[in-house]
Amino acid sequence: MNFLRLPFLVKLTLVVVSIIGLGYLLALGQSILAPFFLAFLMAMLFLPAATFMERKLRFPRSMSTMTSVFIMLMILSGIIYFFTNQLSDFSKDLPHLKEQFTTVFNSLQHWVSKTFNVKVDEQVDYINQGLTKLLSSSGVILGFTFGIFSTGFGFIIFFTLFFIFILNYRRLLNNFIVTVFNERHKSSVQEAVNEIRIMTKKYIFGLFLQVIIVSVLTSTLLTILGVKYAILLGVLTGLLNVIPYLGIFISLLISCFIAFATSTPSTCIYVALGYIAIHAVDGNIVLPFVVGSKVKINALFSFIGILLGEHLWGIAGMFLCIPAIAIIKIICERVDDLKPWGRLLGEEPKPHKKKKSYKISKNITLKEMD
């Protein structure tokens, strides 16, 4: 049966049912699919290094894979050590932060009592009631914390194993994708797979460079403004910037919070203006140049992807949704029937400026043309 010859309502029903079923399977297999997809992205990033070790250094496939895993774990360990070290320094300033916010809170209490006629004692009673409810559910909080820790530990284990398998059996996976189609389409499928792999690798590498550039720009800005923990906030901003629009807003709130607690209120304004400038530079210069306009996703589907990713896979889904949409866009642009969907996910093409054409009359003499 030819799908294109079916009535429109039948095709629409099949598409909607397929999307619902796919979403249900994605939500059901979160614990496996989320680390698998992240491992696939990291494998694309480490693929040039593994290929170099095999071709130039004559490493066996297993040895190049384990070397790549060792390098990746060293990088992750360095990031974890950096955040742990910075957070330990941050904990030493907690008494100062508490004192600063106590002063601000007292001022806010007096403002609320004058504006809304709510006495300070009543405000304290409301806060104590909230704290009592929070402390009464300490068992739930401990269970939630343990669940996050155990889930994160399992995520790292599955991610590492999938990373090893994808790098080690990449040729087998590639041959399966090519041979699963008809023999007459073998050459075109192989060409499409190679192109998608190259574009995906460039996109992931560009995204990695974008994180570094935004981290450096933000760290420099906060250092100039004299904000404490500038490097920590800069790296956090670079990582959160992977989540479009929402990530830079969250990092802005955190930086303004720290700037207000450790510096003057005017510094918060400069931090906000600096973040707006960095976001403008990132969106108009860094992202098109480093990541590339071919896989750039428009703001509408970026936001929809973030909501769907958070609903399906939680925080991990918010980080992974943008690379997933970019890969879907790459595939759609290489399949004739799916090209409209690829254009829908991308940015609107800029209209070309028409050059002014001047009609010259045949009766114009050479002197007039001079």
PDB file of N, CA and C in Angstrom, residues 119-167:
ATOM      1  N   LYS A 119       1.533  42.537  59.457  1.00  0.00           N
ATOM      2  CA  LYS A 119       2.508  42.752  60.506  1.00  0.00           C
ATOM      3  C   LYS A 119       3.691  41.795  60.366  1.00  0.00           C
ATOM      4  N   VAL A 120       4.811  42.223  60.925  1.00  0.00           N
ATOM      5  CA  VAL A 120       6.030  41.411  60.838  1.00  0.00           C
ATOM      6  C   VAL A 120       5.843  40.081  61.559  1.00  0.00           C
ATOM      7  N   ASP A 121       5.127  40.096  62.720  1.00  0.00           N
ATOM      8  CA  ASP A 121       4.907  38.854  63.464  1.00  0.00           C
ATOM      9  C   ASP A 121       4.096  37.851  62.642  1.00  0.00           C
ATOM     10  N   GLU A 122       3.105  38.347  61.894  1.00  0.00           N
ATOM     11  CA  GLU A 122       2.309  37.451  61.052  1.00  0.00           C
ATOM     12  C   GLU A 122       3.158  36.859  59.921  1.00  0.00           C
ATOM     13  N   GLN A 123       4.039  37.678  59.350  1.00  0.00           N
ATOM     14  CA  GLN A 123       4.927  37.159  58.307  1.00  0.00           C
ATOM     15  C   GLN A 123       5.826  36.049  58.847  1.00  0.00           C
ATOM     16  N   VAL A 124       6.343  36.247  60.070  1.00  0.00           N
ATOM     17  CA  VAL A 124       7.200  35.224  60.675  1.00  0.00           C
ATOM     18  C   VAL A 124       6.420  33.939  60.933  1.00  0.00           C
ATOM     19  N   ASP A 125       5.128  34.086  61.343  1.00  0.00           N
ATOM     20  CA  ASP A 125       4.291  32.898  61.574  1.00  0.00           C
ATOM     21  C   ASP A 125       4.086  32.116  60.277  1.00  0.00           C
ATOM     22  N   TYR A 126       3.854  32.832  59.162  1.00  0.00           N
ATOM     23  CA  TYR A 126       3.682  32.159  57.869  1.00  0.00           C
ATOM     24  C   TYR A 126       4.936  31.387  57.489  1.00  0.00           C
ATOM     25  N   ILE A 127       6.084  31.997  57.718  1.00  0.00           N
ATOM     26  CA  ILE A 127       7.342  31.344  57.350  1.00  0.00           C
ATOM     27  C   ILE A 127       7.591  30.126  58.236  1.00  0.00           C
ATOM     28  N   ASN A 128       7.283  30.269  59.552  1.00  0.00           N
ATOM     29  CA  ASN A 128       7.480  29.125  60.454  1.00  0.00           C
ATOM     30  C   ASN A 128       6.566  27.953  60.099  1.00  0.00           C
ATOM     31  N   GLN A 129       5.336  28.258  59.691  1.00  0.00           N
ATOM     32  CA  GLN A 129       4.424  27.193  59.277  1.00  0.00           C
ATOM     33  C   GLN A 129       4.965  26.468  58.044  1.00  0.00           C
ATOM     34  N   GLY A 130       5.492  27.231  57.100  1.00  0.00           N
ATOM     35  CA  GLY A 130       6.065  26.614  55.908  1.00  0.00           C
ATOM     36  C   GLY A 130       7.268  25.756  56.235  1.00  0.00           C
ATOM     37  N   LEU A 131       8.119  26.239  57.153  1.00  0.00           N
ATOM     38  CA  LEU A 131       9.285  25.445  57.543  1.00  0.00           C
ATOM     39  C   LEU A 131       8.883  24.176  58.279  1.00  0.00           C
ATOM     40  N   THR A 132       7.812  24.265  59.110  1.00  0.00           N
ATOM     41  CA  THR A 132       7.351  23.082  59.838  1.00  0.00           C
ATOM     42  C   THR A 132       6.867  22.006  58.863  1.00  0.00           C
ATOM     43  N   LYS A 133       6.109  22.421  57.851  1.00  0.00           N
ATOM     44  CA  LYS A 133       5.641  21.464  56.854  1.00  0.00           C
ATOM     45  C   LYS A 133       6.810  20.856  56.083  1.00  0.00           C
ATOM     46  N   LEU A 134       7.803  21.707  55.793  1.00  0.00           N
ATOM     47  CA  LEU A 134       8.960  21.216  55.044  1.00  0.00           C
ATOM     48  C   LEU A 134       9.749  20.202  55.858  1.00  0.00           C
ATOM     49  N   LEU A 135       9.957  20.506  57.157  1.00  0.00           N
ATOM     50  CA  LEU A 135      10.731  19.588  57.997  1.00  0.00           C
ATOM     51  C   LEU A 135       9.964  18.308  58.296  1.00  0.00           C
ATOM     52  N   SER A 136       8.630  18.390  58.324  1.00  0.00           N
ATOM     53  CA  SER A 136       7.844  17.181  58.585  1.00  0.00           C
ATOM     54  C   SER A 136       7.938  16.187  57.442  1.00  0.00           C
ATOM     55  N   SER A 137       8.291  16.666  56.257  1.00  0.00           N
ATOM     56  CA  SER A 137       8.438  15.784  55.099  1.00  0.00           C
ATOM     57  C   SER A 137       9.905  15.479  54.823  1.00  0.00           C
ATOM     58  N   SER A 138      10.733  15.454  55.893  1.00  0.00           N
ATOM     59  CA  SER A 138      12.159  15.211  55.713  1.00  0.00           C
ATOM     60  C   SER A 138      12.420  13.817  55.153  1.00  0.00           C
ATOM     61  N   GLY A 139      11.560  12.847  55.527  1.00  0.00           N
ATOM     62  CA  GLY A 139      11.725  11.500  54.982  1.00  0.00           C
ATOM     63  C   GLY A 139      11.548  11.476  53.481  1.00  0.00           C
ATOM     64  N   VAL A 140      10.561  12.244  53.014  1.00  0.00           N
ATOM     65  CA  VAL A 140      10.349  12.331  51.561  1.00  0.00           C
ATOM     66  C   VAL A 140      11.537  12.991  50.886  1.00  0.00           C
ATOM     67  N   ILE A 141      12.086  14.038  51.524  1.00  0.00           N
ATOM     68  CA  ILE A 141      13.230  14.738  50.945  1.00  0.00           C
ATOM     69  C   ILE A 141      14.441  13.822  50.871  1.00  0.00           C
ATOM     70  N   LEU A 142      14.683  13.054  51.957  1.00  0.00           N
ATOM     71  CA  LEU A 142      15.814  12.131  51.946  1.00  0.00           C
ATOM     72  C   LEU A 142      15.641  11.051  50.876  1.00  0.00           C
ATOM     73  N   GLY A 143      14.407  10.566  50.759  1.00  0.00           N
ATOM     74  CA  GLY A 143      14.155   9.563  49.724  1.00  0.00           C
ATOM     75  C   GLY A 143      14.352  10.122  48.334  1.00  0.00           C
ATOM     76  N   PHE A 144      13.917  11.369  48.134  1.00  0.00           N
ATOM     77  CA  PHE A 144      14.100  12.018  46.831  1.00  0.00           C
ATOM     78  C   PHE A 144      15.577  12.230  46.527  1.00  0.00           C
ATOM     79  N   THR A 145      16.347  12.662  47.545  1.00  0.00           N
ATOM     80  CA  THR A 145      17.788  12.867  47.347  1.00  0.00           C
ATOM     81  C   THR A 145      18.495  11.562  47.020  1.00  0.00           C
ATOM     82  N   PHE A 146      18.141  10.491  47.757  1.00  0.00           N
ATOM     83  CA  PHE A 146      18.742   9.185  47.483  1.00  0.00           C
ATOM     84  C   PHE A 146      18.365   8.696  46.088  1.00  0.00           C
ATOM     85  N   GLY A 147      17.117   8.972  45.686  1.00  0.00           N
ATOM     86  CA  GLY A 147      16.687   8.570  44.353  1.00  0.00           C
ATOM     87  C   GLY A 147      17.471   9.280  43.270  1.00  0.00           C
ATOM     88  N   ILE A 148      17.724  10.583  43.448  1.00  0.00           N
ATOM     89  CA  ILE A 148      18.514  11.334  42.471  1.00  0.00           C
ATOM     90  C   ILE A 148      19.933  10.790  42.396  1.00  0.00           C
ATOM     91  N   PHE A 149      20.521  10.492  43.586  1.00  0.00           N
ATOM     92  CA  PHE A 149      21.897   9.981  43.597  1.00  0.00           C
ATOM     93  C   PHE A 149      21.986   8.620  42.904  1.00  0.00           C
ATOM     94  N   SER A 150      21.060   7.729  43.254  1.00  0.00           N
ATOM     95  CA  SER A 150      21.093   6.391  42.655  1.00  0.00           C
ATOM     96  C   SER A 150      20.808   6.451  41.159  1.00  0.00           C
ATOM     97  N   THR A 151      19.862   7.311  40.757  1.00  0.00           N
ATOM     98  CA  THR A 151      19.562   7.445  39.338  1.00  0.00           C
ATOM     99  C   THR A 151      20.754   8.014  38.585  1.00  0.00           C
ATOM    100  N   GLY A 152      21.411   9.024  39.163  1.00  0.00           N
ATOM    101  CA  GLY A 152      22.584   9.603  38.513  1.00  0.00           C
ATOM    102  C   GLY A 152      23.730   8.619  38.397  1.00  0.00           C
ATOM    103  N   PHE A 153      23.932   7.810  39.442  1.00  0.00           N
ATOM    104  CA  PHE A 153      24.996   6.803  39.399  1.00  0.00           C
ATOM    105  C   PHE A 153      24.706   5.747  38.326  1.00  0.00           C
ATOM    106  N   GLY A 154      23.445   5.307  38.248  1.00  0.00           N
ATOM    107  CA  GLY A 154      23.074   4.361  37.201  1.00  0.00           C
ATOM    108  C   GLY A 154      23.183   4.966  35.817  1.00  0.00           C
ATOM    109  N   PHE A 155      22.838   6.248  35.697  1.00  0.00           N
ATOM    110  CA  PHE A 155      22.952   6.943  34.411  1.00  0.00           C
ATOM    111  C   PHE A 155      24.397   6.945  33.921  1.00  0.00           C
ATOM    112  N   ILE A 156      25.338   7.230  34.827  1.00  0.00           N
ATOM    113  CA  ILE A 156      26.759   7.274  34.444  1.00  0.00           C
ATOM    114  C   ILE A 156      27.248   5.888  34.014  1.00  0.00           C
ATOM    115  N   ILE A 157      26.819   4.847  34.724  1.00  0.00           N
ATOM    116  CA  ILE A 157      27.245   3.488  34.365  1.00  0.00           C
ATOM    117  C   ILE A 157      26.724   3.106  32.983  1.00  0.00           C
ATOM    118  N   PHE A 158      25.412   3.317  32.753  1.00  0.00           N
ATOM    119  CA  PHE A 158      24.841   2.987  31.443  1.00  0.00           C
ATOM    120  C   PHE A 158      25.471   3.832  30.337  1.00  0.00           C
ATOM    121  N   PHE A 159      25.715   5.110  30.629  1.00  0.00           N
ATOM    122  CA  PHE A 159      26.328   6.002  29.637  1.00  0.00           C
ATOM    123  C   PHE A 159      27.713   5.501  29.241  1.00  0.00           C
ATOM    124  N   THR A 160      28.519   5.101  30.224  1.00  0.00           N
ATOM    125  CA  THR A 160      29.869   4.608  29.937  1.00  0.00           C
ATOM    126  C   THR A 160      29.838   3.327  29.113  1.00  0.00           C
ATOM    127  N   LEU A 161      28.949   2.402  29.479  1.00  0.00           N
ATOM    128  CA  LEU A 161      28.850   1.148  28.732  1.00  0.00           C
ATOM    129  C   LEU A 161      28.387   1.376  27.304  1.00  0.00           C
ATOM    130  N   PHE A 162      27.377   2.215  27.126  1.00  0.00           N
ATOM    131  CA  PHE A 162      26.893   2.507  25.775  1.00  0.00           C
ATOM    132  C   PHE A 162      27.974   3.203  24.940  1.00  0.00           C
ATOM    133  N   PHE A 163      28.736   4.077  25.579  1.00  0.00           N
ATOM    134  CA  PHE A 163      29.825   4.768  24.873  1.00  0.00           C
ATOM    135  C   PHE A 163      30.846   3.757  24.352  1.00  0.00           C
ATOM    136  N   ILE A 164      31.195   2.772  25.176  1.00  0.00           N
ATOM    137  CA  ILE A 164      32.150   1.741  24.764  1.00  0.00           C
ATOM    138  C   ILE A 164      31.585   0.919  23.602  1.00  0.00           C
ATOM    139  N   PHE A 165      30.324   0.498  23.719  1.00  0.00           N
ATOM    140  CA  PHE A 165      29.731  -0.354  22.695  1.00  0.00           C
ATOM    141  C   PHE A 165      29.581   0.374  21.357  1.00  0.00           C
ATOM    142  N   ILE A 166      29.163   1.653  21.407  1.00  0.00           N
ATOM    143  CA  ILE A 166      28.948   2.394  20.157  1.00  0.00           C
ATOM    144  C   ILE A 166      30.268   2.613  19.434  1.00  0.00           C
ATOM    145  N   LEU A 167      31.316   2.983  20.174  1.00  0.00           N
ATOM    146  CA  LEU A 167      32.619   3.174  19.535  1.00  0.00           C
ATOM    147  C   LEU A 167      33.201   1.853  19.029  1.00  0.00           C
TER     148      LEU A 167
END
